[in-house]
PDB file of C-alpha atoms in Angstrom:
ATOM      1  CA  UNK A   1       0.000   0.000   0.000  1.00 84.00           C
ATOM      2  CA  UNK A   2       1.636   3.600  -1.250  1.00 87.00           C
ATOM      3  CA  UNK A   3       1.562   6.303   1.338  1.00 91.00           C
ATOM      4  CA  UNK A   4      -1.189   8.102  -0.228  1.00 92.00           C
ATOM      5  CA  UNK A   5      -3.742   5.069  -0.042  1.00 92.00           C
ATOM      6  CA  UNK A   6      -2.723   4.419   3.636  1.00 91.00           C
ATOM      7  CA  UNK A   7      -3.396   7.973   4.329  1.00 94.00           C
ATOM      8  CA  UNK A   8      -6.742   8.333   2.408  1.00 94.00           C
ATOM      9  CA  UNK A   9      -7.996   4.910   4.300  1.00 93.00           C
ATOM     10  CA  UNK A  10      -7.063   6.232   7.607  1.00 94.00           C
ATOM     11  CA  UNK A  11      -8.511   9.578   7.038  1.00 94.00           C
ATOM     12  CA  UNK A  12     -11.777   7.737   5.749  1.00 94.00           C
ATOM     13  CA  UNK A  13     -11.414   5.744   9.099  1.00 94.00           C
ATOM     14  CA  UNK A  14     -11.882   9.491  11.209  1.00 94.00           C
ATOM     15  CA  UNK A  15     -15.259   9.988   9.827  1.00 92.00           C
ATOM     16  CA  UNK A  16     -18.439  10.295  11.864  1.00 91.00           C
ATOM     17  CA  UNK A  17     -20.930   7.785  11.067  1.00 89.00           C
ATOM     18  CA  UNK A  18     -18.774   5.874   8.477  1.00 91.00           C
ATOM     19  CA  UNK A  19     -21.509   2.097   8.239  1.00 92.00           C
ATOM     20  CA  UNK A  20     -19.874  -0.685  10.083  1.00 93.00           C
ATOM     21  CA  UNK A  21     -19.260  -2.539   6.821  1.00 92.00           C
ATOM     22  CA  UNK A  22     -17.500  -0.059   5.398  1.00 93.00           C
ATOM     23  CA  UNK A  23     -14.986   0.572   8.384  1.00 94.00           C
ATOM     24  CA  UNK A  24     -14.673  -3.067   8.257  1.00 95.00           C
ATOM     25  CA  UNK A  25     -13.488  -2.900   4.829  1.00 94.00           C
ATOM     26  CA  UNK A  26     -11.057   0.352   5.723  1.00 94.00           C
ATOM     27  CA  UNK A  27      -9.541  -1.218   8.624  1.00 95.00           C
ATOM     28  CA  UNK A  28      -8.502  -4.774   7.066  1.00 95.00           C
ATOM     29  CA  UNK A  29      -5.265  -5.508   6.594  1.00 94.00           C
ATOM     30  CA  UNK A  30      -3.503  -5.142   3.204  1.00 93.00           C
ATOM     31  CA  UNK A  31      -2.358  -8.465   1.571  1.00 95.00           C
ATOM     32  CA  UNK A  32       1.475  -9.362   1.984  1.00 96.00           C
ATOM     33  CA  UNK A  33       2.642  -8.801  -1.824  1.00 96.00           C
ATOM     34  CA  UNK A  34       5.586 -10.806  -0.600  1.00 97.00           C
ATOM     35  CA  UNK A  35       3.362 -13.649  -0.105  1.00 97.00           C
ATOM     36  CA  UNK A  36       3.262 -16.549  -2.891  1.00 97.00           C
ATOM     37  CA  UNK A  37       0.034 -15.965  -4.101  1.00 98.00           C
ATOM     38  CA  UNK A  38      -1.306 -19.351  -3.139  1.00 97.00           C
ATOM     39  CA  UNK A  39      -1.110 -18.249   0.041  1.00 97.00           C
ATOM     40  CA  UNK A  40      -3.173 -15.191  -0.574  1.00 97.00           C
ATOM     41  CA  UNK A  41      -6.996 -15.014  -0.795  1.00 98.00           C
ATOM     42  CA  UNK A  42      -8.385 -13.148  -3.982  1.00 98.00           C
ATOM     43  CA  UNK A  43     -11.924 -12.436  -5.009  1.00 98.00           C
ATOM     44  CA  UNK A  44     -12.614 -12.385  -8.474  1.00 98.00           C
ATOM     45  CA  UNK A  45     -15.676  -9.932  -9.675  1.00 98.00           C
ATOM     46  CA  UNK A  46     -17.598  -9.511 -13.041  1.00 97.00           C
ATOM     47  CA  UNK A  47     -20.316  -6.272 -13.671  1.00 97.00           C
ATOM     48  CA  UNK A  48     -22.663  -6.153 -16.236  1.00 95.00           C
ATOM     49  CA  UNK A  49     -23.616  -2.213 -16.718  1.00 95.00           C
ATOM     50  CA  UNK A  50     -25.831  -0.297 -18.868  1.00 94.00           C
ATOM     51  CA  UNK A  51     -22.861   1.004 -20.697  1.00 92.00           C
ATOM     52  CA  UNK A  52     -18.764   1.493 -20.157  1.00 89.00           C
ATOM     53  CA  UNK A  53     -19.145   5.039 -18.879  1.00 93.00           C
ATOM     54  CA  UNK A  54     -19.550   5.245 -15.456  1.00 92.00           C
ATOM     55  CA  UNK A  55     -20.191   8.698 -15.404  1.00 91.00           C
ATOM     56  CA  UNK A  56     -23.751   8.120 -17.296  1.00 92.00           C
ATOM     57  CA  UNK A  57     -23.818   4.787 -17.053  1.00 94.00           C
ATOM     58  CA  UNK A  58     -24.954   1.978 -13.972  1.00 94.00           C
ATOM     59  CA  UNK A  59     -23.999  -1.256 -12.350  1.00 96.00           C
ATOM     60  CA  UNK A  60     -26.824  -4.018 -13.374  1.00 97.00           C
ATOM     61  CA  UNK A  61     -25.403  -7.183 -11.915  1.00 97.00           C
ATOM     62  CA  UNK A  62     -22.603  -8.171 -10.025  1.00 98.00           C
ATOM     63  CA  UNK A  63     -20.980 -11.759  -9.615  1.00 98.00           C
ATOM     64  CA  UNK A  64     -18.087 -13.144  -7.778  1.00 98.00           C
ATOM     65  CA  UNK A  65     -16.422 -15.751  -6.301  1.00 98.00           C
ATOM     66  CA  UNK A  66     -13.202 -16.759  -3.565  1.00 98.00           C
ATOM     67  CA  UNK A  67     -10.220 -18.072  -4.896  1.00 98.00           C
ATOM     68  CA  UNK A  68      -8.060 -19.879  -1.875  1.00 98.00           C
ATOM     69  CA  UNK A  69      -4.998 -22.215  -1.742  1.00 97.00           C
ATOM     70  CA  UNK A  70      -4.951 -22.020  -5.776  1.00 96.00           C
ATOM     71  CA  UNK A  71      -8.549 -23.056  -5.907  1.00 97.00           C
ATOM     72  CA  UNK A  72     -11.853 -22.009  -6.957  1.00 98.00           C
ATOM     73  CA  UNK A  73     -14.301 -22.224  -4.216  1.00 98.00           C
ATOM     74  CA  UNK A  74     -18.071 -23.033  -5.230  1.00 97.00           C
ATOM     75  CA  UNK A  75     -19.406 -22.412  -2.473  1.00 98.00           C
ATOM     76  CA  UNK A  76     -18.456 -18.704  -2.465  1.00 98.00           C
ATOM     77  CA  UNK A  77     -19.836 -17.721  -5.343  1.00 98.00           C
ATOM     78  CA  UNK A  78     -21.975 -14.957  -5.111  1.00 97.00           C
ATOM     79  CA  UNK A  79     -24.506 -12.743  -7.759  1.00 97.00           C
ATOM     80  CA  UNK A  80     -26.956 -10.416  -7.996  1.00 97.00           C
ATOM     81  CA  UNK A  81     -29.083  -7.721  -9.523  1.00 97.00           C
ATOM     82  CA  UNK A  82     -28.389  -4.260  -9.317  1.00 97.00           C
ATOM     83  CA  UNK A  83     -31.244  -1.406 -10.287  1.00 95.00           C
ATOM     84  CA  UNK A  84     -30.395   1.565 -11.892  1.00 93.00           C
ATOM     85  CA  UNK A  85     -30.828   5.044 -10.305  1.00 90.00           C
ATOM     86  CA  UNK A  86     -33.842   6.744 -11.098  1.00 88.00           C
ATOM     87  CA  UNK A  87     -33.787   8.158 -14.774  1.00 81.00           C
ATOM     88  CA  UNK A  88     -31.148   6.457 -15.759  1.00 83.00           C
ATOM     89  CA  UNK A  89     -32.867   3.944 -18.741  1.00 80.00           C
ATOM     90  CA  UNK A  90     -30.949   0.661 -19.625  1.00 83.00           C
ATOM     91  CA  UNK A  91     -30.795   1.235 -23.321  1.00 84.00           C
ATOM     92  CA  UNK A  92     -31.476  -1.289 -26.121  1.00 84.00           C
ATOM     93  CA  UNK A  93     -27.980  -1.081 -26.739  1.00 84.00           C
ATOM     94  CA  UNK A  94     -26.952  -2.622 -23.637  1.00 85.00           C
ATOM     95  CA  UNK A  95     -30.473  -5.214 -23.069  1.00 86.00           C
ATOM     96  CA  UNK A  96     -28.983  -6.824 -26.519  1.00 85.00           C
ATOM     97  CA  UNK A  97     -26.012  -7.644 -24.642  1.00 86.00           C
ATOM     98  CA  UNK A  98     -26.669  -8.680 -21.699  1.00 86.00           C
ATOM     99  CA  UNK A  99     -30.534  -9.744 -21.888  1.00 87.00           C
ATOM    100  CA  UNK A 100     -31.296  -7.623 -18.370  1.00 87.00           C
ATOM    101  CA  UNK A 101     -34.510  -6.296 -18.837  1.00 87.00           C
ATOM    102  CA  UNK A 102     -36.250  -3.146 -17.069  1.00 87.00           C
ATOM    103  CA  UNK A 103     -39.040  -5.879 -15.297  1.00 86.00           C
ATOM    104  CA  UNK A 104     -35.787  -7.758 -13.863  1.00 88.00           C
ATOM    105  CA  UNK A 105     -34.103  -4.596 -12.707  1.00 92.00           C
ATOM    106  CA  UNK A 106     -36.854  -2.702 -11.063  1.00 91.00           C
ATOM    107  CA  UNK A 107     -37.027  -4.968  -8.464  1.00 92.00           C
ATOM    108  CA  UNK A 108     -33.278  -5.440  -7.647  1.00 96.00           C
ATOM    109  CA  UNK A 109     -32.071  -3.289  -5.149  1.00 96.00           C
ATOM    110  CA  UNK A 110     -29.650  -0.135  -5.351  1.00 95.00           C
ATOM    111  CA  UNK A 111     -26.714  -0.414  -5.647  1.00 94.00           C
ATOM    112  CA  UNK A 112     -25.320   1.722  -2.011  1.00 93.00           C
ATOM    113  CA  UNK A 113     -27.941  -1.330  -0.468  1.00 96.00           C
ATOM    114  CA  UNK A 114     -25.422  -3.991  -2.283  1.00 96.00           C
ATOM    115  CA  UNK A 115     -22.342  -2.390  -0.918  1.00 96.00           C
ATOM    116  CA  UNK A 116     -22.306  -3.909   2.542  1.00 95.00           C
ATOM    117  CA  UNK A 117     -22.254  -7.091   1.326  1.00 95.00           C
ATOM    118  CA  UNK A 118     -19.410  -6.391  -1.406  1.00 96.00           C
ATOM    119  CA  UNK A 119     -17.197  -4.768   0.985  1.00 96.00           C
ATOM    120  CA  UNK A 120     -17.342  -7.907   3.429  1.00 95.00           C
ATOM    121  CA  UNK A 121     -16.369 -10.417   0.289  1.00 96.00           C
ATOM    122  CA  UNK A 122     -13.355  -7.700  -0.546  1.00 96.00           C
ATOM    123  CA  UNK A 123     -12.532  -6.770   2.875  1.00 95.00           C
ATOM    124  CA  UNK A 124      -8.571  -7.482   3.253  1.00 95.00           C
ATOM    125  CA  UNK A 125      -8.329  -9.649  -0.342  1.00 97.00           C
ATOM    126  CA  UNK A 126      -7.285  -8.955  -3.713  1.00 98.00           C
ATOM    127  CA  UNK A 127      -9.479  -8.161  -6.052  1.00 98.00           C
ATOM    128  CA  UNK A 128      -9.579  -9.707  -9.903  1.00 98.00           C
ATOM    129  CA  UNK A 129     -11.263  -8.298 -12.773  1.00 98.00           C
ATOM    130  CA  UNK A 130     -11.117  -8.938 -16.578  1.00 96.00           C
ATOM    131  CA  UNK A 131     -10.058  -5.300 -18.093  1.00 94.00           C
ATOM    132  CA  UNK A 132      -9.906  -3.043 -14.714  1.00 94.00           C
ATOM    133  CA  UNK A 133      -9.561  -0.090 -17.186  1.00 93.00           C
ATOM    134  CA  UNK A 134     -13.979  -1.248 -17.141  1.00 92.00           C
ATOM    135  CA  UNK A 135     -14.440  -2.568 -14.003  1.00 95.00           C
ATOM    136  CA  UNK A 136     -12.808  -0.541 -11.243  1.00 96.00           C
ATOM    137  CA  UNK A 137     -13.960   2.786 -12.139  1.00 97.00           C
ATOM    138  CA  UNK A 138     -17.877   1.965 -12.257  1.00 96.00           C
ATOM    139  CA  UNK A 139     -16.414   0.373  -8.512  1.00 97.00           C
ATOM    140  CA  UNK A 140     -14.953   2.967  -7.379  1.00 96.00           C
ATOM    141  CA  UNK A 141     -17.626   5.396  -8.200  1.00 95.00           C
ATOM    142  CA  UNK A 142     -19.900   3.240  -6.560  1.00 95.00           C
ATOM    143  CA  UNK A 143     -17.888   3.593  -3.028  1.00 96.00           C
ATOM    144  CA  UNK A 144     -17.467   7.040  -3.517  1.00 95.00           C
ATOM    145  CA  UNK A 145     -21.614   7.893  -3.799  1.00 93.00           C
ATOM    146  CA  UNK A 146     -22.390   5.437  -0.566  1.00 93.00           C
ATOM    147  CA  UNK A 147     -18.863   6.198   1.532  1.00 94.00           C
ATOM    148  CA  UNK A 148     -16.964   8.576   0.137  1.00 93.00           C
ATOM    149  CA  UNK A 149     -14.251   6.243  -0.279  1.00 93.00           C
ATOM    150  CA  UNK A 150     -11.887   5.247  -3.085  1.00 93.00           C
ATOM    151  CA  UNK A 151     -11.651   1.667  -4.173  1.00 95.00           C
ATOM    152  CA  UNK A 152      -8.884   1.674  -1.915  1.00 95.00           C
ATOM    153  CA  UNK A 153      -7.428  -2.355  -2.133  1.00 95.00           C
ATOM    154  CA  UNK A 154      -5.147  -3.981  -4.133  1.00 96.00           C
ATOM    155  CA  UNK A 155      -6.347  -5.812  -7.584  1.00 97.00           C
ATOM    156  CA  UNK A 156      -5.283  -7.820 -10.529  1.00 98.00           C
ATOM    157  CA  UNK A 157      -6.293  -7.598 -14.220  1.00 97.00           C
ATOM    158  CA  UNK A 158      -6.589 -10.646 -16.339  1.00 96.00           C
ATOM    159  CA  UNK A 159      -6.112  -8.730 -19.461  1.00 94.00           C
ATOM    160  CA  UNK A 160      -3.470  -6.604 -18.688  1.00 94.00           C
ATOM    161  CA  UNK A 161      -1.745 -10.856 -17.476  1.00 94.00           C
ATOM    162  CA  UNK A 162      -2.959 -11.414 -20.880  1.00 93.00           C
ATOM    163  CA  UNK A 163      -1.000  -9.061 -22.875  1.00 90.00           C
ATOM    164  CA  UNK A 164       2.258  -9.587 -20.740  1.00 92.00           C
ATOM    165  CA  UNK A 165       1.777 -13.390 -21.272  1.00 89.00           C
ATOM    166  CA  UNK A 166       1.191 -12.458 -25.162  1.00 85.00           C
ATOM    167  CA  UNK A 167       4.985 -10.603 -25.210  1.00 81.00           C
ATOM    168  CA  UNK A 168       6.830 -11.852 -22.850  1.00 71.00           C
ATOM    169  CA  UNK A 169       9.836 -13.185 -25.373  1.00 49.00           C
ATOM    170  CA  UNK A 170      10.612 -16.473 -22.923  1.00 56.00           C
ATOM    171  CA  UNK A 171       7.036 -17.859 -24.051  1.00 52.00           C
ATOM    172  CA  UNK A 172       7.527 -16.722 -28.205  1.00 41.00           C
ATOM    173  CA  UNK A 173       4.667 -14.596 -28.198  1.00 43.00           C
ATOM    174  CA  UNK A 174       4.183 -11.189 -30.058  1.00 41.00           C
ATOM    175  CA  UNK A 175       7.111  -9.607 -30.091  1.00 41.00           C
ATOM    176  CA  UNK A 176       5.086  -5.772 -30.059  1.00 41.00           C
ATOM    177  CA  UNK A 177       4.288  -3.119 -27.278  1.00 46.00           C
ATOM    178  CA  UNK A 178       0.802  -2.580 -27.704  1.00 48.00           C
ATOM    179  CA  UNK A 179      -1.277  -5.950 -28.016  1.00 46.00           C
ATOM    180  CA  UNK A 180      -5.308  -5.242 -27.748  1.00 54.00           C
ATOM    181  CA  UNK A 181      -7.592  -6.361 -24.867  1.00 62.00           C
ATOM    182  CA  UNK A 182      -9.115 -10.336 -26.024  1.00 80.00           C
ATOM    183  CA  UNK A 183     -12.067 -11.047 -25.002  1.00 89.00           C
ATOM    184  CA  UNK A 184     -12.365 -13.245 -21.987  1.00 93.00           C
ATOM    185  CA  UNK A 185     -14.011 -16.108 -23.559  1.00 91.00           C
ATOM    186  CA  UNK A 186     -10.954 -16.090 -26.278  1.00 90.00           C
ATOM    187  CA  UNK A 187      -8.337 -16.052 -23.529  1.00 92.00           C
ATOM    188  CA  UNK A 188     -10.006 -18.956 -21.671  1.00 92.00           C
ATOM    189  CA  UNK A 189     -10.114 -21.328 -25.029  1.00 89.00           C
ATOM    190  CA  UNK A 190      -6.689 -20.636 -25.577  1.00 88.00           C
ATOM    191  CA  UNK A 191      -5.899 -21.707 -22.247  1.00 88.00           C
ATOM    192  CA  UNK A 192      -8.027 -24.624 -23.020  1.00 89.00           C
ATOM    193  CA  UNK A 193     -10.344 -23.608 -20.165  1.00 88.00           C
ATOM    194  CA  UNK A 194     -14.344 -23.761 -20.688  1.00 85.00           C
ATOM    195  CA  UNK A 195     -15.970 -20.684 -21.068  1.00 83.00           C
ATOM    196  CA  UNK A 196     -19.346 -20.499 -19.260  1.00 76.00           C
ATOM    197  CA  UNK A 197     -22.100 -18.299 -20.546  1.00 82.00           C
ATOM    198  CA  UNK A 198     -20.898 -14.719 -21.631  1.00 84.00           C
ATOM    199  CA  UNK A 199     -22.321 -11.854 -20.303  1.00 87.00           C
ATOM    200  CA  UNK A 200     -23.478 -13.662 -17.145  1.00 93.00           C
ATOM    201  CA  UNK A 201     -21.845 -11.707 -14.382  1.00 96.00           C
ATOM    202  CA  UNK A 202     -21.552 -14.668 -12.169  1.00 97.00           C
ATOM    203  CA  UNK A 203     -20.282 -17.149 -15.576  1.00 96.00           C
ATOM    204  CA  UNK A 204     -17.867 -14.595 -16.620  1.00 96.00           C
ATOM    205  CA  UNK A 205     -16.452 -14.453 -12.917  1.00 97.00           C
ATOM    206  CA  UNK A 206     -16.067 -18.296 -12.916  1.00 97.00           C
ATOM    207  CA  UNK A 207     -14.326 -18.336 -16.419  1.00 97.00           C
ATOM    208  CA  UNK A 208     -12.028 -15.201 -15.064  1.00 97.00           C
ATOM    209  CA  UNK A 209     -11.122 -16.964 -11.959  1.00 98.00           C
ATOM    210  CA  UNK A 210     -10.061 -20.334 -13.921  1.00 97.00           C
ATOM    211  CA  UNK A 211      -8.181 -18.044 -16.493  1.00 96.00           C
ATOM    212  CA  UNK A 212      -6.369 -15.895 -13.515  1.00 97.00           C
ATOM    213  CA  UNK A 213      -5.227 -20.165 -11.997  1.00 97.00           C
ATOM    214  CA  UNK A 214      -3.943 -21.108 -15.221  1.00 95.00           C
ATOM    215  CA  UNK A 215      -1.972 -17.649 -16.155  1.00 95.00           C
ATOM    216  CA  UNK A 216      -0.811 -17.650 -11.946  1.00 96.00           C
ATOM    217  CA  UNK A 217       0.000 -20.637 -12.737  1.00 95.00           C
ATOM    218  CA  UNK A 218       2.409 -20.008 -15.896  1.00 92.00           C
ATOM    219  CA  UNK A 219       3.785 -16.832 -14.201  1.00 94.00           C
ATOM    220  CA  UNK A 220       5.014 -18.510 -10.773  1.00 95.00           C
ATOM    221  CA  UNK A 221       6.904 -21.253 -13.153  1.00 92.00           C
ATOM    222  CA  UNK A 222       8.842 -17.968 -14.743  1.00 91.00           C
ATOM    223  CA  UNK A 223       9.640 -17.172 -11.046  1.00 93.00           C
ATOM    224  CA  UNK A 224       6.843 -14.645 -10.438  1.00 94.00           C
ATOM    225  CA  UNK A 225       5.200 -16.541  -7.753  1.00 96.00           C
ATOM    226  CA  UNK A 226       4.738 -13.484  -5.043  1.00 97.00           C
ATOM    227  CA  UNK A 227       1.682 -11.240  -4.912  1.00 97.00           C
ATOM    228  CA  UNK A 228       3.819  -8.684  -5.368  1.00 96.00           C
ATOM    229  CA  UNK A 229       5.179 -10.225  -9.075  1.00 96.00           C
ATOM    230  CA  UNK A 230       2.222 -10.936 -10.109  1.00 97.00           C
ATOM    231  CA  UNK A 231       0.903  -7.362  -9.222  1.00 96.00           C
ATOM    232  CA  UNK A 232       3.869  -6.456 -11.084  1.00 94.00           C
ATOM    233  CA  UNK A 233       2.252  -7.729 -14.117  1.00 93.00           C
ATOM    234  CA  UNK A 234      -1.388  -7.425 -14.189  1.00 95.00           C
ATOM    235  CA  UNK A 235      -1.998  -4.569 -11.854  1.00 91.00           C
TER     236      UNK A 235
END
């Protein structure tokens, strides 16, 4: 944790009538990056949102589940609907993709009523997402408008492990600088892991978690078997 995040969470911490769950969340302890990363506990998260602007556009579903000891655990897995704020339309656009209609939504709840129970799942773990460039602002802007807080906690990007994986000269890839974002169902085929249903925020969470254990797995035997190398390369 840089100085700046420390101090941000422990000025966070000073507020009056900061929710329990969210304190919680503050107060845990940041996750040893010179731990090997079996040894550390990561929670991987897929959104589905009305768009990829999170300034004008909303959280719709959530999904997640607990990686542990290098393993998936089903039992963890976790998903649900989010509404949208009032006057804020999922557009036709968006329903096409992921097939969450209006009916659905209405009676999901918000998502600062969600939040508790996300923090408690995150609270001193690491945090995976497919493309973080997406997923962690349309996070963090969610913390901010129930808590005022940052998405203050360490995470890991799947693409961004992609692209390294997809250059790194020791494995022949591409030799270039700039190699595009795959989609996550491409990734996991050429891993030769199965792909459950796409745009399913809890089937896109399993498929991320099983391709984050097989690209862990392919960094730690190129001696990058720490949190902190494998932060190095997808953070």
């Amino acid at each position: 944790m840089d100085a700046l995040t420390r101090w941000q969470r422990r000025r966070a911490l000073r507020r009056d009538g900061l929710p329990d769950e969210a304190r919680a969340w503050l107060a845990a302890p940041w996750p040893d990056p010179g731990r090997h990363w079996r040894a550390t506990g990561f929670t991987v998260l897929d959104l589905e949102t009305s768009g990829l602007d999170p300034r004008r556009d909303a959280i719709l579903a959530i999904g997640l589940v607990d990686v542990d000891e290098g393993r998936i655990r089903m039992e963890t897995a976790w998903e649900t609907l989010v509404s949208p704020p009032p006057g804020q339309p999922v557009g036709v656009p968006a329903i096409r993709v992921h097939g969450l209609l209006p009916d659905r939504l209405a009676s999901a709840p918000p998502a600062a009523a969600v939040l508790p129970m996300l923090a408690s799942r995150l609270a001193g773990r690491v945090l995976v997402v497919h493309v973080g460039d997406v997923a962690r602002p349309f996070l963090a802007r969610a913390f901010r408008a129930a808590w005022r807080c940052g998405l203050w906690m360490p995470s890991l990007d799947t693409a961004r492990m992609t692209s390294w994986l997809d250059t790194h000269p020791q494995l022949g890839g591409r030799d270039q600088q700039d190699v595009p974002y795959r989609r996550l169902a491409d990734i996991a085929r050429s891993l030769g892991v199965p792909a459950g249903r796409q745009h399913d925020a809890l089937a896109d969470a399993l498929t991320c978690a099983q391709v984050f254990l097989a690209q862990a797995g392919r960094l730690e035997r190129l001696g990058l078997g720490t949190l902190g190398g494998l932060r190095r390369i997808g953070a």
